[in-house]
Amino acid sequence: MSMRVNNLTVTFADKVLADVAGLTFERGRPVTIVGESGSGKSLLAHAIMGTLPASLTARGSLHMDGTTYDLEDRTNRRSLWGRTMSLLPQEPVLALDPTMRTREQVAEGAGTFRTDKRAALHTATTLLGSLGLGPAAGAFPHTLSGGMAQRVAFAAATIGNARVLIADEPSKGLDERARAELASLLQRHVDGGGILISITHDLDLARELGGDVLVMKNAHIVETGPAAAVLQDPAHPYTRRLLAAEPANWNHSWTRGGASIETTGDPLITADGLTKTYGRQRLFSGLSLSVHQGERVSLSGPSGSGKTTLGNVLLRLLPPDSGRVHHADELRGGRLQKLYQDPALAFAPGAALRHSFGDVIRRHRLDPARLEELMASLRLSPALLERMPGQVSGGELQRLAIIRSMLLEPALVFADEPTSRLDLITQEETITSLMDQVERHGCALMLVTHDRTLADAVTRRRVGLGVDAGSEAMLTTPA
C-alpha cells in the first residue's frame, strides 16, 4: 500500500495556506513534517483526512488502493475514518468526550464495538494498560493530566488498526519516558506495515522515528530528505535556524549562568511539610521549600506526578492535606501570576480578547502602551485582540496569556508548560521575551516543564517529583 497526494492546496478566501505539488507515503517508512506554527503542517494533514474547517477549501487529489479521491469533496473519505485512516488530534482535551470514561470512549473505535461491546472494552483496557493508563481506565478526561489525556487520545486513534495514522503533535505534553514509549508505539505501527505521518515541533521525536523529514515554511515545503541528513546537515537556511532554536543550543545572557540563587532576605513563598494525595496516590509528602525574589526554579517529573498540583498548592489555589504555605506581602495586588498549561482556561470564551486585557488595564490603572509594547515583542498583531479566544491558534493564545500576566509586572510567575504549543523558533522568542521581563523586574519564576533541556536553559534549581508503583520521591538539585 502507498498513498500519493498531487497538487494539494488549502486556501482561505484568496490566501494560500498550504501548497504542495506532490508527496508519496510508503508503508513502513515514516514521514515527519516539521516547521513553525502557521506554516501549513496541520492543514496538510487535515486536507488529506477531509477534516478541514468549513471556512477553508482544499484542492488536489489523493490516490490510495487504486482509488482517486478529490480533496475538494469533504465527504468522500468519511468511510475510511477509523478503519483505513485515523487522526491523532493536536488538542486531546478537546477531542475527548468529557461525559465519558476513558475506557468507554476508547472502546468506541474498536472494530468489534457494534457486534461485541464486551470484547471492545477488553481491547480498550489492554491498550490503555500498555500505555501506562490502567488505573485511569475508569476516569473522566477532566481528571487526567495533559500527558495522560494525550495517551488516551492516542489509544482512541489507534484501536481501530487503521493503516494510515496521522499524528498531529503526538508528543506534546509528554515527559521523556512517556515520549519514548509513544515513539515506540508509533514505530510499532510503522513496523507493522502502516503509513505514519507525524506533524511535530519535537525534533527529537523526528530523529527517533527516522524515515523522511519534510520542512515547511510559509505554506511550502522548503526541504525534504532522510531524517538523519536533514536534521544533521540541513541545506536550507530555515532548517538551520530551526535546529539552532532547540533549547540545548540557546546562547543568551540568561542561559550563561545568570544570577545565583538568592537566599538572603525574606522569601516570596515558604512551604513547610506539604502533603497531597489523590485517591490512592500520594503525590508528595513532607515537602518543604522556599522561593526567593529573582530566583528561577523548575518543577519536573513524569506526567501525573503532581507538578501542577504542587504549583496550585504553592499558589494557594488548592489546599494541602497537611502543611502550610506562606506568601510575602510583595505578592499582593495581582503580583502573583499563573500561566496555565491550557491557555484557553485563562480567557472567557464568550468575550473578545480586548475585553480581557481592557479589564486588567482598567482595574490596575496600567498604561495601555505597555500592552502594545509586549504585543510587538512577541510578534503578535493588535488585530488579534478583536477576536474571540477560540478564533486564534493555541500558540497565539499562549503568548497572549504571557503578555497579560506580565502587564502587572509580577513579583512571581508560575508558568505551567508555557510554551507547550509553540514551535521551536517561537518558543525561543517567547522565552526570551519572558526572561527579558523577568530580569528587568527582578521577578521570580517557577517553571513546570517536561523538557529537561528547557529547564536547564532557563532555571537554576530543580524540584523533581517522581511517582512509581505508588511510592514517591522528591529531590531538589541545581538545574
Coordinates of N, CA and C in Angstrom, one line a residue, residues 181-356:
E181 N 8.1 6.0 25.0 CA 7.1 5.0 24.9 C 6.2 5.3 23.7
L182 N 5.8 6.5 23.5 CA 5.0 6.9 22.4 C 5.7 6.7 21.1
A183 N 7.0 7.0 21.0 CA 7.8 6.8 19.8 C 7.9 5.3 19.5
S184 N 8.0 4.5 20.5 CA 8.0 3.1 20.3 C 6.7 2.6 19.7
L185 N 5.5 3.1 20.2 CA 4.2 2.7 19.7 C 4.1 3.2 18.2
L186 N 4.5 4.4 17.9 CA 4.4 4.9 16.6 C 5.3 4.0 15.6
Q187 N 6.4 3.6 16.2 CA 7.3 2.8 15.4 C 6.7 1.4 15.2
R188 N 6.0 0.9 16.1 CA 5.3 -0.4 16.0 C 4.3 -0.3 14.9
H189 N 3.6 0.8 14.8 CA 2.7 1.0 13.7 C 3.4 0.9 12.3
V190 N 4.5 1.5 12.3 CA 5.3 1.5 11.0 C 5.8 0.1 10.7
D191 N 6.4 -0.6 11.8 CA 6.9 -1.9 11.6 C 5.9 -2.9 11.2
G192 N 4.6 -2.6 11.5 CA 3.5 -3.5 11.1 C 3.0 -3.2 9.7
G193 N 3.7 -2.4 9.0 CA 3.3 -2.1 7.6 C 2.4 -0.9 7.4
G194 N 2.3 -0.1 8.4 CA 1.4 1.1 8.3 C 2.1 2.3 7.8
I195 N 1.3 3.2 7.3 CA 1.8 4.5 6.9 C 1.7 5.5 8.1
L196 N 2.7 6.2 8.4 CA 2.7 7.1 9.5 C 3.1 8.5 9.0
I197 N 2.2 9.5 9.3 CA 2.5 10.9 9.0 C 2.5 11.6 10.4
S198 N 3.6 12.2 10.8 CA 3.6 12.9 12.1 C 3.9 14.4 11.8
I199 N 3.1 15.2 12.5 CA 3.4 16.7 12.5 C 3.9 17.0 13.9
T200 N 5.0 17.6 14.0 CA 5.6 17.9 15.3 C 6.5 19.1 15.3
H201 N 6.7 19.7 16.5 CA 7.7 20.6 16.8 C 8.9 19.9 17.5
D202 N 8.7 18.6 17.8 CA 9.7 17.9 18.6 C 10.7 17.2 17.6
L203 N 11.9 17.8 17.5 CA 12.9 17.3 16.6 C 13.5 16.0 17.1
D204 N 13.5 15.8 18.4 CA 14.0 14.5 18.9 C 13.1 13.4 18.5
L205 N 11.8 13.6 18.5 CA 10.8 12.6 18.0 C 11.1 12.3 16.6
A206 N 11.3 13.4 15.8 CA 11.6 13.2 14.3 C 12.9 12.3 14.2
R207 N 13.9 12.6 15.0 CA 15.1 11.8 14.9 C 14.9 10.3 15.3
E208 N 14.1 10.1 16.3 CA 13.8 8.7 16.8 C 13.0 7.9 15.7
L209 N 12.0 8.6 15.1 CA 11.2 7.9 14.1 C 12.0 7.6 12.8
G210 N 12.9 8.5 12.5 CA 13.7 8.2 11.2 C 12.8 8.5 10.0
G211 N 13.1 7.7 9.0 CA 12.3 7.8 7.7 C 12.7 9.1 7.1
D212 N 11.7 9.9 6.6 CA 11.9 11.1 5.9 C 11.3 12.3 6.7
V213 N 12.0 13.4 6.5 CA 11.5 14.7 7.2 C 11.2 15.7 6.1
L214 N 10.0 16.3 6.2 CA 9.6 17.5 5.4 C 9.7 18.7 6.2
V215 N 10.3 19.8 5.8 CA 10.3 21.0 6.5 C 9.4 22.1 5.8
M216 N 8.5 22.6 6.5 CA 7.5 23.5 5.9 C 7.7 25.0 6.4
K217 N 7.6 25.9 5.5 CA 7.6 27.3 5.9 C 6.8 28.1 4.9
N218 N 5.9 29.0 5.5 CA 5.0 29.8 4.6 C 4.3 29.0 3.6
A219 N 3.7 27.9 4.0 CA 2.8 27.1 3.2 C 3.5 26.2 2.2
H220 N 4.8 26.2 2.1 CA 5.5 25.4 1.2 C 6.5 24.5 1.9
I221 N 6.9 23.4 1.2 CA 8.0 22.5 1.7 C 9.3 23.1 1.1
V222 N 10.2 23.5 2.1 CA 11.4 24.1 1.7 C 12.6 23.1 1.7
E223 N 12.4 21.9 2.4 CA 13.5 20.9 2.4 C 12.9 19.6 2.7
T224 N 13.4 18.5 2.0 CA 12.9 17.2 2.3 C 14.1 16.2 2.1
G225 N 14.0 15.1 2.8 CA 15.1 14.1 2.7 C 15.1 13.2 3.9
P226 N 16.0 12.2 3.9 CA 16.1 11.3 5.1 C 16.3 12.1 6.4
A227 N 15.7 11.7 7.5 CA 15.8 12.4 8.7 C 17.2 12.7 9.2
A228 N 18.1 11.7 9.0 CA 19.4 11.8 9.5 C 20.1 13.0 8.8
A229 N 19.9 13.0 7.4 CA 20.6 14.1 6.6 C 20.0 15.4 6.9
V230 N 18.7 15.6 6.9 CA 18.1 16.9 7.1 C 18.3 17.5 8.5
L231 N 18.3 16.6 9.5 CA 18.5 17.1 10.9 C 19.9 17.1 11.4
Q232 N 20.9 16.7 10.6 CA 22.3 16.7 10.9 C 23.0 17.7 10.0
D233 N 22.7 17.7 8.8 CA 23.4 18.6 7.8 C 22.4 19.3 6.9
P234 N 21.5 20.2 7.4 CA 20.5 20.8 6.6 C 21.0 21.7 5.5
A235 N 20.3 21.7 4.4 CA 20.7 22.6 3.3 C 20.0 23.9 3.3
H236 N 18.8 24.0 3.8 CA 18.1 25.3 3.8 C 18.4 26.1 5.0
P237 N 18.5 27.5 4.8 CA 18.8 28.3 6.0 C 17.7 28.2 7.1
Y238 N 16.4 28.1 6.7 CA 15.4 28.0 7.7 C 15.5 26.7 8.5
T239 N 15.9 25.6 7.9 CA 16.1 24.4 8.7 C 17.3 24.6 9.7
R240 N 18.3 25.2 9.2 CA 19.4 25.5 10.2 C 19.0 26.4 11.3
R241 N 18.1 27.4 11.0 CA 17.6 28.2 12.1 C 16.7 27.4 13.1
L242 N 15.9 26.5 12.5 CA 15.1 25.6 13.3 C 15.9 24.8 14.3
L243 N 17.0 24.2 13.8 CA 17.9 23.4 14.7 C 18.5 24.3 15.8
A244 N 18.9 25.5 15.4 CA 19.6 26.4 16.4 C 18.6 26.8 17.5
A245 N 17.3 26.7 17.2 CA 16.3 27.1 18.2 C 16.0 26.0 19.3
E246 N 16.6 24.8 19.2 CA 16.5 23.8 20.2 C 17.1 24.4 21.5
P247 N 16.4 24.3 22.7 CA 17.0 24.9 23.9 C 18.4 24.5 24.2
A248 N 18.8 23.3 23.9 CA 20.2 22.9 24.1 C 21.2 23.8 23.4
N249 N 20.8 24.5 22.3 CA 21.7 25.3 21.5 C 21.5 26.8 21.8
W250 N 20.7 27.2 22.7 CA 20.5 28.6 23.0 C 21.7 29.3 23.5
N251 N 21.9 30.5 23.2 CA 23.0 31.3 23.7 C 22.6 32.7 24.0
H252 N 22.0 32.9 25.2 CA 21.5 34.2 25.6 C 22.2 34.5 27.0
S253 N 22.1 35.8 27.4 CA 22.8 36.2 28.6 C 22.2 35.4 29.8
W254 N 20.9 35.1 29.8 CA 20.2 34.5 30.9 C 20.4 32.9 30.9
T255 N 21.0 32.4 29.8 CA 21.4 31.0 29.8 C 22.8 30.7 30.2
R256 N 23.6 31.7 30.4 CA 25.0 31.5 30.7 C 25.3 31.8 32.2
G257 N 24.6 31.0 33.0 CA 24.9 31.1 34.4 C 23.8 32.0 35.1
G258 N 23.6 33.2 34.6 CA 22.6 34.1 35.2 C 22.9 34.4 36.6
A259 N 21.9 35.0 37.3 CA 22.1 35.3 38.7 C 22.1 34.1 39.6
S260 N 22.9 34.1 40.6 CA 22.9 33.0 41.6 C 21.6 33.0 42.4
I261 N 21.3 31.8 43.0 CA 20.1 31.7 43.8 C 20.2 32.7 45.0
E262 N 19.2 33.5 45.2 CA 19.2 34.5 46.2 C 18.6 33.8 47.5
T263 N 19.4 33.7 48.5 CA 19.0 33.1 49.7 C 19.0 34.0 50.9
T264 N 19.3 35.3 50.7 CA 19.2 36.2 51.8 C 17.9 37.0 51.7
G265 N 17.5 37.5 52.9 CA 16.2 38.3 52.9 C 15.0 37.3 53.0
D266 N 13.8 37.9 53.0 CA 12.6 37.1 53.1 C 12.2 36.4 51.8
P267 N 11.8 35.2 51.8 CA 11.3 34.5 50.6 C 9.9 35.0 50.2
L268 N 9.6 34.9 48.9 CA 8.3 35.2 48.5 C 7.3 34.1 48.9
I269 N 7.6 32.9 48.7 CA 6.8 31.7 49.1 C 7.6 30.8 50.0
T270 N 7.0 30.4 51.1 CA 7.6 29.4 52.0 C 6.6 28.3 52.2
A271 N 7.0 27.1 52.0 CA 6.1 25.9 52.2 C 6.8 25.0 53.2
D272 N 6.0 24.5 54.1 CA 6.5 23.6 55.2 C 5.6 22.3 55.3
G273 N 6.3 21.2 55.1 CA 5.6 19.9 55.4 C 4.4 19.6 54.5
L274 N 4.4 19.9 53.2 CA 3.3 19.8 52.4 C 3.0 18.3 52.0
T275 N 1.8 17.9 52.1 CA 1.4 16.5 51.7 C 0.1 16.6 50.9
K276 N 0.0 15.9 49.8 CA -1.2 15.9 49.0 C -1.4 14.5 48.4
T277 N -2.6 14.0 48.5 CA -3.0 12.7 48.0 C -4.2 12.8 47.1
Y278 N -4.2 12.1 46.0 CA -5.4 12.0 45.2 C -5.7 10.5 45.1
G279 N -6.9 10.1 45.6 CA -7.3 8.7 45.6 C -6.3 7.9 46.4
R280 N -5.7 6.9 45.8 CA -4.7 6.1 46.5 C -3.3 6.6 46.2
Q281 N -3.1 7.6 45.4 CA -1.8 8.1 45.0 C -1.3 9.3 45.8
R282 N -0.3 9.1 46.6 CA 0.3 10.2 47.3 C 1.3 10.9 46.4
L283 N 1.0 12.2 46.0 CA 1.8 12.9 45.1 C 3.1 13.4 45.7
F284 N 3.0 13.9 47.0 CA 4.2 14.4 47.7 C 3.9 14.4 49.2
S285 N 4.9 14.2 50.0 CA 4.7 14.1 51.4 C 5.9 14.8 52.2
G286 N 5.5 15.6 53.1 CA 6.5 16.3 53.9 C 7.4 17.2 53.1
L287 N 6.9 17.8 52.1 CA 7.7 18.6 51.2 C 7.8 20.0 51.7
S288 N 9.0 20.6 51.8 CA 9.3 21.9 52.3 C 10.2 22.6 51.3
L289 N 9.9 23.8 50.9 CA 10.7 24.6 50.0 C 10.4 26.1 50.1
S290 N 11.3 26.9 49.6 CA 11.0 28.3 49.6 C 11.5 28.9 48.2
V291 N 10.9 30.0 47.8 CA 11.2 30.6 46.5 C 11.5 32.1 46.8
H292 N 12.7 32.6 46.5 CA 13.1 33.9 46.8 C 12.9 34.9 45.6
Q293 N 13.0 36.1 45.9 CA 12.9 37.1 44.8 C 14.0 36.9 43.8
G294 N 13.6 36.9 42.5 CA 14.6 36.8 41.4 C 15.0 35.4 41.1
E295 N 14.6 34.4 41.9 CA 15.0 33.0 41.8 C 14.2 32.3 40.6
R296 N 14.9 31.4 40.0 CA 14.3 30.7 38.9 C 14.3 29.2 39.2
V297 N 13.2 28.6 39.4 CA 13.0 27.2 39.8 C 12.2 26.4 38.8
S298 N 12.6 25.2 38.5 CA 11.7 24.3 37.7 C 11.2 23.2 38.5
L299 N 9.9 22.8 38.1 CA 9.3 21.6 38.7 C 9.3 20.6 37.6
S300 N 9.9 19.4 37.8 CA 10.0 18.4 36.8 C 9.5 17.1 37.3
G301 N 9.2 16.1 36.4 CA 8.8 14.8 36.8 C 7.9 14.3 35.8
P302 N 7.6 13.0 35.8 CA 6.7 12.4 34.8 C 5.3 12.9 34.9
S303 N 4.6 12.7 33.8 CA 3.2 13.1 33.7 C 2.4 12.5 34.8
G304 N 1.6 13.3 35.5 CA 0.8 12.8 36.6 C 1.4 12.7 37.9
S305 N 2.7 13.2 38.0 CA 3.4 13.1 39.3 C 3.1 14.2 40.3
G306 N 2.3 15.2 39.8 CA 1.8 16.2 40.8 C 2.5 17.6 40.6
K307 N 3.1 17.8 39.5 CA 3.8 19.1 39.3 C 2.8 20.3 39.3
T308 N 1.7 20.2 38.5 CA 0.7 21.2 38.5 C 0.0 21.3 39.9
T309 N -0.3 20.2 40.5 CA -0.9 20.2 41.8 C -0.1 20.9 42.8
L310 N 1.3 20.6 42.8 CA 2.2 21.3 43.7 C 2.1 22.8 43.5
G311 N 2.2 23.2 42.2 CA 2.1 24.6 41.9 C 0.8 25.3 42.4
N312 N -0.3 24.6 42.3 CA -1.6 25.2 42.8 C -1.6 25.3 44.3
V313 N -0.9 24.3 45.0 CA -0.8 24.4 46.4 C 0.1 25.5 46.8
L314 N 1.2 25.7 46.1 CA 2.1 26.8 46.4 C 1.5 28.2 46.2
L315 N 0.6 28.2 45.2 CA -0.1 29.5 44.8 C -1.4 29.7 45.7
R316 N -1.7 28.7 46.6 CA -2.8 28.7 47.5 C -4.1 28.7 46.7
L317 N -4.1 28.0 45.5 CA -5.3 27.8 44.8 C -5.9 26.4 45.2
L318 N -5.1 25.6 45.9 CA -5.6 24.3 46.3 C -5.0 24.1 47.7
P319 N -5.8 23.6 48.6 CA -5.3 23.4 50.0 C -4.5 22.1 50.0
P320 N -3.4 22.0 50.8 CA -2.7 20.8 51.0 C -3.5 19.9 52.0
D321 N -3.2 18.6 52.0 CA -3.8 17.7 53.0 C -3.2 18.0 54.4
S322 N -1.9 18.4 54.4 CA -1.3 18.8 55.6 C -0.1 19.8 55.2
G323 N 0.4 20.6 56.2 CA 1.4 21.5 55.9 C 0.8 22.9 55.7
R324 N 1.7 23.9 55.5 CA 1.3 25.3 55.3 C 2.1 26.0 54.3
V325 N 1.5 27.0 53.7 CA 2.1 27.8 52.7 C 2.0 29.3 53.1
H326 N 3.1 30.0 53.1 CA 3.1 31.4 53.4 C 3.5 32.3 52.3
H327 N 2.8 33.4 52.0 CA 3.1 34.3 50.9 C 3.5 35.6 51.5
A328 N 4.6 36.2 51.0 CA 5.1 37.5 51.4 C 4.1 38.6 50.9
D329 N 4.2 39.7 51.5 CA 3.3 40.8 51.2 C 3.5 41.3 49.7
E330 N 4.7 41.1 49.2 CA 5.1 41.5 47.8 C 4.2 40.8 46.8
L331 N 3.5 39.8 47.1 CA 2.7 39.0 46.2 C 1.3 39.5 46.1
R332 N 0.9 40.5 46.9 CA -0.4 41.0 46.9 C -0.7 41.9 45.7
G333 N -2.0 42.2 45.4 CA -2.3 43.1 44.3 C -2.1 42.6 42.9
G334 N -2.2 41.3 42.7 CA -2.0 40.7 41.4 C -0.6 40.5 41.0
R335 N 0.3 40.6 42.0 CA 1.8 40.4 41.6 C 2.2 38.9 41.7
L336 N 1.2 38.0 41.9 CA 1.5 36.6 41.7 C 0.6 36.1 40.6
Q337 N 1.3 35.7 39.5 CA 0.6 35.3 38.3 C 0.8 33.9 37.9
K338 N -0.2 33.3 37.3 CA -0.1 31.9 36.8 C -0.3 31.8 35.3
L339 N 0.6 31.1 34.6 CA 0.4 30.8 33.2 C -0.1 29.4 33.1
Y340 N -1.3 29.2 32.5 CA -1.9 27.8 32.5 C -1.3 27.0 31.4
Q341 N -1.3 25.7 31.6 CA -0.8 24.8 30.5 C -1.8 24.9 29.3
D342 N -3.1 25.0 29.6 CA -4.0 25.2 28.5 C -4.5 26.6 28.6
P343 N -4.0 27.5 27.8 CA -4.3 29.0 27.9 C -5.7 29.3 27.7
A344 N -6.5 28.4 27.1 CA -7.9 28.6 26.9 C -8.6 28.8 28.3
L345 N -8.1 28.2 29.3 CA -8.6 28.3 30.6 C -8.5 29.7 31.2
A346 N -7.6 30.5 30.7 CA -7.3 31.8 31.2 C -8.2 32.9 30.6
F347 N -9.0 32.6 29.6 CA -9.8 33.6 29.0 C -11.2 33.3 28.9
A348 N -12.1 34.2 29.1 CA -13.5 34.0 29.0 C -13.9 33.6 27.5
P349 N -14.4 32.5 27.3 CA -14.7 32.0 25.9 C -15.6 32.9 25.1
G350 N -16.6 33.6 25.8 CA -17.6 34.4 25.1 C -17.3 35.8 25.0
A351 N -16.0 36.2 25.3 CA -15.7 37.7 25.3 C -14.5 37.9 24.4
A352 N -14.5 39.0 23.6 CA -13.4 39.3 22.7 C -12.1 39.5 23.6
L353 N -11.0 39.2 23.1 CA -9.7 39.3 23.9 C -9.5 40.7 24.4
R354 N -9.9 41.7 23.6 CA -9.6 43.1 24.0 C -10.3 43.3 25.4
H355 N -11.5 42.7 25.6 CA -12.1 42.9 26.9 C -11.3 42.3 28.1
S356 N -10.7 41.1 27.9 CA -9.9 40.5 28.9 C -8.7 41.4 29.3

